[in-house]
XYZ file of N, CA and C in Angstrom:
249
model
N 48.276 70.844 -45.406
C 49.545 71.336 -44.885
C 50.613 71.138 -45.948
N 51.743 71.791 -45.781
C 52.811 71.687 -46.765
C 54.155 71.785 -46.076
N 55.217 71.589 -46.851
C 56.551 71.523 -46.269
C 57.317 72.824 -46.364
N 56.854 73.798 -47.126
C 57.541 75.077 -47.280
C 56.668 76.197 -46.740
N 57.285 77.181 -46.097
C 56.523 78.320 -45.594
C 55.922 79.102 -46.749
N 54.743 79.649 -46.533
C 54.068 80.427 -47.569
C 53.200 79.539 -48.439
N 52.127 80.097 -48.942
C 51.221 79.331 -49.797
C 51.681 79.426 -51.238
N 51.816 78.293 -51.857
C 52.218 78.254 -53.250
C 51.140 77.589 -54.084
N 51.497 77.167 -55.278
C 50.523 76.493 -56.135
C 50.104 75.153 -55.539
N 49.017 74.555 -56.048
C 48.549 73.282 -55.491
C 49.633 72.216 -55.364
N 50.604 72.223 -56.237
C 51.654 71.209 -56.164
C 52.558 71.383 -54.944
N 52.470 72.526 -54.240
C 53.341 72.791 -53.097
C 52.761 72.285 -51.780
N 51.568 71.723 -51.803
C 50.940 71.299 -50.554
C 50.325 69.918 -50.708
N 50.011 69.329 -49.589
C 49.355 68.031 -49.557
C 47.942 68.158 -50.103
N 47.460 67.126 -50.747
C 46.086 67.120 -51.252
C 45.108 66.666 -50.166
N 45.623 66.275 -49.011
C 44.769 65.795 -47.926
C 43.889 66.927 -47.393
N 42.612 66.659 -47.262
C 41.677 67.613 -46.677
C 41.646 67.375 -45.173
N 41.927 68.409 -44.390
C 41.946 68.251 -42.935
C 40.682 68.785 -42.276
N 39.926 69.591 -43.001
C 38.655 70.114 -42.487
C 37.906 70.773 -43.630
N 36.611 70.906 -43.461
C 35.787 71.590 -44.461
C 34.752 72.452 -43.763
N 34.386 73.544 -44.412
C 33.252 74.340 -43.948
C 32.661 75.060 -45.146
N 31.417 75.435 -45.019
C 30.699 76.101 -46.107
C 30.203 77.457 -45.628
N 30.994 78.504 -45.880
C 30.566 79.839 -45.453
C 29.326 80.274 -46.229
N 28.379 80.854 -45.519
C 27.134 81.254 -46.162
C 26.860 82.748 -46.024
N 27.581 83.404 -45.112
C 27.262 84.791 -44.834
C 28.521 85.548 -44.417
N 28.641 86.775 -44.876
C 29.798 87.602 -44.527
C 29.797 87.942 -43.040
N 30.997 88.121 -42.502
C 31.197 88.518 -41.100
C 30.417 87.641 -40.134
N 30.580 86.336 -40.323
C 29.911 85.344 -39.505
C 30.954 84.426 -38.895
N 30.788 84.022 -37.660
C 31.700 83.078 -37.021
C 31.418 81.673 -37.527
N 32.474 80.906 -37.736
C 32.355 79.510 -38.151
C 33.237 78.668 -37.253
N 32.775 77.498 -36.925
C 33.562 76.545 -36.158
C 34.043 75.464 -37.098
N 35.350 75.242 -37.107
C 35.951 74.218 -37.950
C 36.762 73.304 -37.048
N 36.434 72.033 -37.049
C 37.128 71.066 -36.210
C 38.269 70.432 -36.999
N 39.460 70.448 -36.417
C 40.616 69.800 -37.045
C 41.136 68.717 -36.101
N 41.899 67.801 -36.643
C 42.431 66.685 -35.880
C 43.364 67.173 -34.777
N 43.087 66.756 -33.544
C 43.908 67.172 -32.406
C 45.350 66.717 -32.557
N 45.572 65.564 -33.190
C 46.934 65.076 -33.390
C 47.742 65.995 -34.281
N 47.105 66.584 -35.291
C 47.789 67.526 -36.170
C 48.217 68.759 -35.374
N 47.319 69.278 -34.552
C 47.629 70.449 -33.744
C 48.718 70.121 -32.727
N 48.644 68.951 -32.110
C 49.669 68.548 -31.149
C 51.027 68.453 -31.832
N 51.041 68.021 -33.078
C 52.285 67.979 -33.840
C 52.906 69.360 -33.989
N 52.071 70.383 -34.161
C 52.568 71.760 -34.250
C 53.158 72.197 -32.922
N 52.519 71.786 -31.815
C 53.019 72.136 -30.486
C 54.356 71.445 -30.237
N 54.428 70.157 -30.585
C 55.642 69.371 -30.344
C 56.803 69.798 -31.229
N 56.510 70.194 -32.455
C 57.559 70.556 -33.409
C 57.123 71.808 -34.169
N 57.226 72.994 -33.550
C 56.727 74.224 -34.163
C 57.300 74.505 -35.553
N 58.516 74.096 -35.808
C 59.120 74.334 -37.115
C 58.433 73.588 -38.244
N 57.647 72.576 -37.905
C 56.928 71.810 -38.919
C 55.575 72.429 -39.252
N 55.182 73.477 -38.523
C 53.890 74.121 -38.750
C 54.049 75.235 -39.770
N 53.761 74.919 -41.024
C 53.790 75.928 -42.072
C 52.391 76.416 -42.410
N 51.407 76.030 -41.607
C 50.063 76.561 -41.763
C 49.115 75.652 -42.507
N 47.937 76.195 -42.751
C 46.910 75.514 -43.529
C 46.458 76.476 -44.615
N 45.973 75.942 -45.699
C 45.457 76.760 -46.790
C 43.951 76.601 -46.862
N 43.255 77.703 -47.054
C 41.819 77.669 -47.303
C 41.638 77.637 -48.814
N 41.048 76.571 -49.308
C 40.903 76.358 -50.749
C 39.425 76.320 -51.106
N 39.032 77.077 -52.105
C 37.661 77.009 -52.606
C 37.590 75.857 -53.590
N 36.674 74.944 -53.347
C 36.533 73.781 -54.214
C 35.815 74.168 -55.502
N 36.072 73.438 -56.587
C 35.379 73.726 -57.845
C 33.865 73.716 -57.630
N 33.209 74.738 -58.115
C 31.768 74.854 -57.941
C 31.370 75.480 -56.624
N 32.355 75.760 -55.769
C 32.067 76.359 -54.467
C 31.910 77.860 -54.576
N 31.462 78.458 -53.516
C 31.292 79.910 -53.469
C 32.640 80.584 -53.287
N 32.758 81.785 -53.806
C 33.966 82.562 -53.568
C 33.922 83.088 -52.141
N 35.077 83.121 -51.498
C 35.179 83.557 -50.111
C 36.247 84.630 -50.027
N 35.995 85.667 -49.266
C 36.988 86.703 -49.021
C 37.351 86.664 -47.549
N 38.633 86.577 -47.263
C 39.123 86.629 -45.892
C 39.832 87.959 -45.714
N 39.579 88.615 -44.602
C 40.193 89.911 -44.353
C 41.361 89.762 -43.386
N 42.307 90.657 -43.483
C 43.464 90.633 -42.587
C 43.251 91.624 -41.450
N 44.188 91.667 -40.536
C 44.061 92.585 -39.406
C 44.038 94.045 -39.853
N 44.584 94.316 -41.041
C 44.582 95.680 -41.556
C 43.174 96.162 -41.893
N 42.192 95.272 -41.898
C 40.811 95.643 -42.212
C 40.173 96.438 -41.077
N 40.819 96.468 -39.927
C 40.283 97.209 -38.793
C 39.675 96.286 -37.756
N 39.448 96.828 -36.582
C 38.982 96.031 -35.450
C 37.649 95.343 -35.712
N 36.767 95.962 -36.481
C 35.452 95.373 -36.729
C 35.469 94.260 -37.762
N 36.529 94.170 -38.554
C 36.588 93.162 -39.619
C 37.757 92.203 -39.495
N 38.659 92.458 -38.573
C 39.860 91.620 -38.446
C 39.480 90.186 -38.084
N 40.182 89.209 -38.657
C 39.892 87.821 -38.326
C 40.318 87.484 -36.892
N 39.697 86.462 -36.346
C 40.016 86.021 -34.992
C 40.069 84.506 -34.997
N 41.140 83.954 -34.506
C 41.284 82.511 -34.380
C 41.180 82.139 -32.912
N 40.260 81.248 -32.601
C 40.089 80.748 -31.240
C 40.317 79.261 -31.271
N 41.224 78.762 -30.438
C 41.515 77.335 -30.373
C 40.958 76.812 -29.061
N 40.109 75.799 -29.156
C 39.519 75.184 -27.987
C 39.945 73.726 -27.928
N 40.605 73.344 -26.858
C 41.014 71.953 -26.686
C 39.907 71.201 -25.975
N 39.626 70.015 -26.483
C 38.570 69.205 -25.870
C 39.111 67.883 -25.432
């Protein structure tokens, strides 16, 4: 997470890793668990939610994320499940 809206260079965000996943196949659903306290913080103080960045680690695979402009069959979908 970071303190300014928009993704900037690495120096603009926290180095803390909040979740990890290893995509292996295109157009596949992945479940990523994040700390409930972090999400609750966004609910309690929406102005503090500037998002999360997906970062490819050195030696990791390249990943392409599509936007809603990719069309209904390729548009990303975020599902939040509270447990």
